[in-house]
């Protein structure tokens, strides 16, 4: 039997908190992710400092600021045995698209270093994930889970905590709070 195609998101699923740590360093603040009012955590930057922020950001590597989500590596390694496993991640920086090439490079290096058991040909750098075919999707963004799949796992994050049970059901999402829960669902 062919393996099922599983597409996993990167930011806030495999690694986390890079942006909030950068924003705090830039602004000299102590924000928590929960202080962000939207998916776009950069909205914490005052509008009149966006250009300055983009310049500051472009001289740094977001992935120097992240931590790997607990158990992500070990469960991914097991999933890679049982599924045709891809990592799909968006990389265009909304506030300054022209610096996105560097972000792409930083993402690629981070994945090679921390998920060495996944063939780099299975890294997908993309904006519209609906274009991808998948049997199973894992993402923290409800919008990016809209493409077809038999199973859609919504990884809990600061910006999706308020989704109601009804909303989850309507969209066929199953909420997962951590990688152990994913392991239970996909590796039993
Ligand atoms: Mg994400």
PDB file of C-alpha atoms and ligand atoms in Angstrom:
ATOM      1  CA  UNK A   1       0.000   0.000   0.000  1.00  0.00           C
ATOM      2  CA  UNK A   2       1.338   3.481  -0.792  1.00  0.00           C
ATOM      3  CA  UNK A   3       2.119   5.628   2.194  1.00  0.00           C
ATOM      4  CA  UNK A   4      -0.236   8.441   3.046  1.00  0.00           C
ATOM      5  CA  UNK A   5       0.986  11.945   2.293  1.00  0.00           C
ATOM      6  CA  UNK A   6       1.431  13.984   5.472  1.00  0.00           C
ATOM      7  CA  UNK A   7       2.163  17.714   5.337  1.00  0.00           C
ATOM      8  CA  UNK A   8       3.433  19.403   8.483  1.00  0.00           C
ATOM      9  CA  UNK A   9       3.829  23.135   9.060  1.00  0.00           C
ATOM     10  CA  UNK A  10       7.020  24.596  10.536  1.00  0.00           C
ATOM     11  CA  UNK A  11       6.483  27.796  12.567  1.00  0.00           C
ATOM     12  CA  UNK A  12       4.506  27.285  15.788  1.00  0.00           C
ATOM     13  CA  UNK A  13       4.365  23.543  15.109  1.00  0.00           C
ATOM     14  CA  UNK A  14       7.994  22.362  14.862  1.00  0.00           C
ATOM     15  CA  UNK A  15       9.591  25.464  16.377  1.00  0.00           C
ATOM     16  CA  UNK A  16       8.210  28.379  18.317  1.00  0.00           C
ATOM     17  CA  UNK A  17       8.552  31.833  19.858  1.00  0.00           C
ATOM     18  CA  UNK A  18      11.162  33.264  17.479  1.00  0.00           C
ATOM     19  CA  UNK A  19       9.115  36.302  16.528  1.00  0.00           C
ATOM     20  CA  UNK A  20       8.011  37.239  20.035  1.00  0.00           C
ATOM     21  CA  UNK A  21      11.585  37.059  21.341  1.00  0.00           C
ATOM     22  CA  UNK A  22      12.787  39.226  18.446  1.00  0.00           C
ATOM     23  CA  UNK A  23       9.991  41.741  18.954  1.00  0.00           C
ATOM     24  CA  UNK A  24      10.828  42.010  22.656  1.00  0.00           C
ATOM     25  CA  UNK A  25      14.507  42.532  21.899  1.00  0.00           C
ATOM     26  CA  UNK A  26      13.688  45.178  19.285  1.00  0.00           C
ATOM     27  CA  UNK A  27      11.138  47.079  21.407  1.00  0.00           C
ATOM     28  CA  UNK A  28      12.660  46.408  24.835  1.00  0.00           C
ATOM     29  CA  UNK A  29       9.364  44.896  25.975  1.00  0.00           C
ATOM     30  CA  UNK A  30       8.224  41.723  27.733  1.00  0.00           C
ATOM     31  CA  UNK A  31       5.319  40.713  25.565  1.00  0.00           C
ATOM     32  CA  UNK A  32       3.953  37.177  25.628  1.00  0.00           C
ATOM     33  CA  UNK A  33       2.597  35.603  22.441  1.00  0.00           C
ATOM     34  CA  UNK A  34      -0.900  35.900  23.917  1.00  0.00           C
ATOM     35  CA  UNK A  35      -0.569  39.707  23.762  1.00  0.00           C
ATOM     36  CA  UNK A  36      -0.758  39.535  19.967  1.00  0.00           C
ATOM     37  CA  UNK A  37      -4.256  40.233  18.774  1.00  0.00           C
ATOM     38  CA  UNK A  38      -3.918  38.332  15.541  1.00  0.00           C
ATOM     39  CA  UNK A  39      -1.999  35.608  13.765  1.00  0.00           C
ATOM     40  CA  UNK A  40       0.415  38.356  12.697  1.00  0.00           C
ATOM     41  CA  UNK A  41       2.421  38.812  15.817  1.00  0.00           C
ATOM     42  CA  UNK A  42       4.310  41.683  14.121  1.00  0.00           C
ATOM     43  CA  UNK A  43       1.192  43.759  14.683  1.00  0.00           C
ATOM     44  CA  UNK A  44       2.715  44.408  18.125  1.00  0.00           C
ATOM     45  CA  UNK A  45       5.198  46.721  16.358  1.00  0.00           C
ATOM     46  CA  UNK A  46       3.937  50.313  16.257  1.00  0.00           C
ATOM     47  CA  UNK A  47       3.044  51.294  12.675  1.00  0.00           C
ATOM     48  CA  UNK A  48       5.617  54.101  12.558  1.00  0.00           C
ATOM     49  CA  UNK A  49       8.452  51.693  13.382  1.00  0.00           C
ATOM     50  CA  UNK A  50       7.662  49.006  10.789  1.00  0.00           C
ATOM     51  CA  UNK A  51      10.436  50.085   8.392  1.00  0.00           C
ATOM     52  CA  UNK A  52      13.002  50.202  11.168  1.00  0.00           C
ATOM     53  CA  UNK A  53      11.773  46.794  12.362  1.00  0.00           C
ATOM     54  CA  UNK A  54      12.085  45.238   8.904  1.00  0.00           C
ATOM     55  CA  UNK A  55      15.658  46.499   8.639  1.00  0.00           C
ATOM     56  CA  UNK A  56      16.552  45.211  12.123  1.00  0.00           C
ATOM     57  CA  UNK A  57      14.877  41.895  11.370  1.00  0.00           C
ATOM     58  CA  UNK A  58      16.672  41.470   8.048  1.00  0.00           C
ATOM     59  CA  UNK A  59      20.033  41.486   9.831  1.00  0.00           C
ATOM     60  CA  UNK A  60      19.079  38.608  12.077  1.00  0.00           C
ATOM     61  CA  UNK A  61      18.154  34.945  11.827  1.00  0.00           C
ATOM     62  CA  UNK A  62      14.728  34.209  13.353  1.00  0.00           C
ATOM     63  CA  UNK A  63      15.809  30.631  13.886  1.00  0.00           C
ATOM     64  CA  UNK A  64      18.534  31.711  16.315  1.00  0.00           C
ATOM     65  CA  UNK A  65      15.650  32.811  18.552  1.00  0.00           C
ATOM     66  CA  UNK A  66      13.339  29.769  18.391  1.00  0.00           C
ATOM     67  CA  UNK A  67      13.115  26.652  20.471  1.00  0.00           C
ATOM     68  CA  UNK A  68      12.007  23.324  19.100  1.00  0.00           C
ATOM     69  CA  UNK A  69       8.545  22.343  20.260  1.00  0.00           C
ATOM     70  CA  UNK A  70       8.773  19.566  22.849  1.00  0.00           C
ATOM     71  CA  UNK A  71       8.896  16.049  21.334  1.00  0.00           C
ATOM     72  CA  UNK A  72       8.631  17.385  17.756  1.00  0.00           C
ATOM     73  CA  UNK A  73      11.891  15.816  16.598  1.00  0.00           C
ATOM     74  CA  UNK A  74      11.344  12.311  17.961  1.00  0.00           C
ATOM     75  CA  UNK A  75       7.728  12.090  16.761  1.00  0.00           C
ATOM     76  CA  UNK A  76       8.625  13.478  13.335  1.00  0.00           C
ATOM     77  CA  UNK A  77      11.342  10.873  13.010  1.00  0.00           C
ATOM     78  CA  UNK A  78       8.793   8.127  13.672  1.00  0.00           C
ATOM     79  CA  UNK A  79       6.221   9.701  11.351  1.00  0.00           C
ATOM     80  CA  UNK A  80       8.850   9.755   8.628  1.00  0.00           C
ATOM     81  CA  UNK A  81       8.946   5.949   8.768  1.00  0.00           C
ATOM     82  CA  UNK A  82       5.213   5.511   8.372  1.00  0.00           C
ATOM     83  CA  UNK A  83       4.165   8.413   6.123  1.00  0.00           C
ATOM     84  CA  UNK A  84       5.353  10.254   3.058  1.00  0.00           C
ATOM     85  CA  UNK A  85       6.286  13.224   5.177  1.00  0.00           C
ATOM     86  CA  UNK A  86       6.696  16.810   3.920  1.00  0.00           C
ATOM     87  CA  UNK A  87       7.320  20.081   5.716  1.00  0.00           C
ATOM     88  CA  UNK A  88       5.461  22.979   4.121  1.00  0.00           C
ATOM     89  CA  UNK A  89       6.203  26.492   5.273  1.00  0.00           C
ATOM     90  CA  UNK A  90       5.429  30.023   4.142  1.00  0.00           C
ATOM     91  CA  UNK A  91       8.360  32.405   4.029  1.00  0.00           C
ATOM     92  CA  UNK A  92       7.271  35.702   2.495  1.00  0.00           C
ATOM     93  CA  UNK A  93       7.657  38.366   5.179  1.00  0.00           C
ATOM     94  CA  UNK A  94       4.476  40.426   5.076  1.00  0.00           C
ATOM     95  CA  UNK A  95       6.011  43.713   6.224  1.00  0.00           C
ATOM     96  CA  UNK A  96       8.963  43.600   3.820  1.00  0.00           C
ATOM     97  CA  UNK A  97       8.596  40.920   1.115  1.00  0.00           C
ATOM     98  CA  UNK A  98      11.933  41.929  -0.398  1.00  0.00           C
ATOM     99  CA  UNK A  99      13.862  40.385   2.514  1.00  0.00           C
ATOM    100  CA  UNK A 100      12.113  36.999   2.247  1.00  0.00           C
ATOM    101  CA  UNK A 101      14.965  35.325   0.368  1.00  0.00           C
ATOM    102  CA  UNK A 102      17.055  35.442   3.515  1.00  0.00           C
ATOM    103  CA  UNK A 103      14.200  33.998   5.585  1.00  0.00           C
ATOM    104  CA  UNK A 104      13.930  31.134   3.118  1.00  0.00           C
ATOM    105  CA  UNK A 105      17.629  30.440   3.483  1.00  0.00           C
ATOM    106  CA  UNK A 106      17.412  30.552   7.306  1.00  0.00           C
ATOM    107  CA  UNK A 107      14.437  28.177   7.274  1.00  0.00           C
ATOM    108  CA  UNK A 108      16.187  25.729   4.989  1.00  0.00           C
ATOM    109  CA  UNK A 109      19.316  25.644   7.167  1.00  0.00           C
ATOM    110  CA  UNK A 110      17.297  25.221  10.357  1.00  0.00           C
ATOM    111  CA  UNK A 111      15.376  22.278   8.913  1.00  0.00           C
ATOM    112  CA  UNK A 112      18.520  20.570   7.607  1.00  0.00           C
ATOM    113  CA  UNK A 113      20.187  20.944  10.988  1.00  0.00           C
ATOM    114  CA  UNK A 114      17.315  19.937  13.231  1.00  0.00           C
ATOM    115  CA  UNK A 115      15.393  17.467  11.072  1.00  0.00           C
ATOM    116  CA  UNK A 116      18.308  15.756   9.296  1.00  0.00           C
ATOM    117  CA  UNK A 117      16.294  12.550   8.812  1.00  0.00           C
ATOM    118  CA  UNK A 118      13.992  14.294   6.325  1.00  0.00           C
ATOM    119  CA  UNK A 119      15.203  14.527   2.747  1.00  0.00           C
ATOM    120  CA  UNK A 120      15.496  18.253   1.846  1.00  0.00           C
ATOM    121  CA  UNK A 121      13.562  17.476  -1.336  1.00  0.00           C
ATOM    122  CA  UNK A 122      10.599  17.173   0.990  1.00  0.00           C
ATOM    123  CA  UNK A 123      10.817  20.758   2.221  1.00  0.00           C
ATOM    124  CA  UNK A 124       8.170  22.871   0.517  1.00  0.00           C
ATOM    125  CA  UNK A 125       8.456  26.670   0.594  1.00  0.00           C
ATOM    126  CA  UNK A 126       5.101  28.060  -0.434  1.00  0.00           C
ATOM    127  CA  UNK A 127       2.477  30.725   0.284  1.00  0.00           C
ATOM    128  CA  UNK A 128      -0.780  29.014  -0.668  1.00  0.00           C
ATOM    129  CA  UNK A 129      -0.831  25.550   0.896  1.00  0.00           C
ATOM    130  CA  UNK A 130      -4.221  24.781  -0.692  1.00  0.00           C
ATOM    131  CA  UNK A 131      -2.257  23.989  -3.842  1.00  0.00           C
ATOM    132  CA  UNK A 132      -0.733  20.957  -2.143  1.00  0.00           C
ATOM    133  CA  UNK A 133      -2.333  17.539  -2.182  1.00  0.00           C
ATOM    134  CA  UNK A 134      -2.350  15.760   1.152  1.00  0.00           C
ATOM    135  CA  UNK A 135      -4.023  12.973   3.066  1.00  0.00           C
ATOM    136  CA  UNK A 136      -3.206  14.539   6.400  1.00  0.00           C
ATOM    137  CA  UNK A 137      -2.307  18.119   7.331  1.00  0.00           C
ATOM    138  CA  UNK A 138      -0.939  19.576  10.553  1.00  0.00           C
ATOM    139  CA  UNK A 139      -0.890  23.361  10.954  1.00  0.00           C
ATOM    140  CA  UNK A 140      -1.529  26.013  13.592  1.00  0.00           C
ATOM    141  CA  UNK A 141      -3.242  28.280  11.066  1.00  0.00           C
ATOM    142  CA  UNK A 142      -6.907  27.456  10.384  1.00  0.00           C
ATOM    143  CA  UNK A 143      -6.597  29.266   7.029  1.00  0.00           C
ATOM    144  CA  UNK A 144      -3.741  27.039   5.952  1.00  0.00           C
ATOM    145  CA  UNK A 145      -5.734  23.924   6.800  1.00  0.00           C
ATOM    146  CA  UNK A 146      -8.430  24.730   4.269  1.00  0.00           C
ATOM    147  CA  UNK A 147      -6.988  22.557   1.489  1.00  0.00           C
ATOM    148  CA  UNK A 148      -8.303  19.040   0.965  1.00  0.00           C
ATOM    149  CA  UNK A 149      -7.272  16.250   3.334  1.00  0.00           C
ATOM    150  CA  UNK A 150      -8.904  13.314   5.074  1.00  0.00           C
ATOM    151  CA  UNK A 151      -7.521  14.435   8.423  1.00  0.00           C
ATOM    152  CA  UNK A 152      -6.740  17.978   9.580  1.00  0.00           C
ATOM    153  CA  UNK A 153      -4.955  18.520  12.875  1.00  0.00           C
ATOM    154  CA  UNK A 154      -5.003  22.061  14.261  1.00  0.00           C
ATOM    155  CA  UNK A 155      -1.957  22.576  16.461  1.00  0.00           C
ATOM    156  CA  UNK A 156      -2.894  24.782  19.396  1.00  0.00           C
ATOM    157  CA  UNK A 157      -1.278  28.226  19.321  1.00  0.00           C
ATOM    158  CA  UNK A 158      -1.882  31.632  20.930  1.00  0.00           C
ATOM    159  CA  UNK A 159      -3.961  32.817  17.957  1.00  0.00           C
ATOM    160  CA  UNK A 160      -6.288  29.798  17.593  1.00  0.00           C
ATOM    161  CA  UNK A 161      -7.143  29.130  21.240  1.00  0.00           C
ATOM    162  CA  UNK A 162     -10.513  30.835  20.920  1.00  0.00           C
ATOM    163  CA  UNK A 163     -11.847  28.631  18.149  1.00  0.00           C
ATOM    164  CA  UNK A 164     -15.000  26.996  19.479  1.00  0.00           C
ATOM    165  CA  UNK A 165     -15.856  23.300  19.354  1.00  0.00           C
ATOM    166  CA  UNK A 166     -18.507  24.117  16.739  1.00  0.00           C
ATOM    167  CA  UNK A 167     -16.000  25.952  14.546  1.00  0.00           C
ATOM    168  CA  UNK A 168     -13.578  23.051  14.817  1.00  0.00           C
ATOM    169  CA  UNK A 169     -16.315  20.612  13.857  1.00  0.00           C
ATOM    170  CA  UNK A 170     -17.597  22.716  10.953  1.00  0.00           C
ATOM    171  CA  UNK A 171     -14.118  22.734   9.448  1.00  0.00           C
ATOM    172  CA  UNK A 172     -13.328  19.108  10.250  1.00  0.00           C
ATOM    173  CA  UNK A 173     -10.428  20.144  12.456  1.00  0.00           C
ATOM    174  CA  UNK A 174      -9.171  18.027  15.322  1.00  0.00           C
ATOM    175  CA  UNK A 175      -7.319  20.067  17.910  1.00  0.00           C
ATOM    176  CA  UNK A 176      -3.959  18.777  19.111  1.00  0.00           C
ATOM    177  CA  UNK A 177      -2.130  20.472  21.976  1.00  0.00           C
ATOM    178  CA  UNK A 178       1.264  18.827  21.687  1.00  0.00           C
ATOM    179  CA  UNK A 179       3.318  16.249  19.807  1.00  0.00           C
ATOM    180  CA  UNK A 180       2.399  13.401  22.144  1.00  0.00           C
ATOM    181  CA  UNK A 181      -1.214  13.836  21.058  1.00  0.00           C
ATOM    182  CA  UNK A 182      -0.165  13.726  17.413  1.00  0.00           C
ATOM    183  CA  UNK A 183       1.778  10.554  18.126  1.00  0.00           C
ATOM    184  CA  UNK A 184      -1.317   8.965  19.647  1.00  0.00           C
ATOM    185  CA  UNK A 185      -3.469   9.815  16.633  1.00  0.00           C
ATOM    186  CA  UNK A 186      -1.031   9.046  13.830  1.00  0.00           C
ATOM    187  CA  UNK A 187       1.170   6.306  15.241  1.00  0.00           C
ATOM    188  CA  UNK A 188      -1.076   3.959  17.091  1.00  0.00           C
TER     189      UNK A 188
HETATM  190 MG1  LIG B   1       2.562  27.950  11.467  1.00  0.00          MG
END
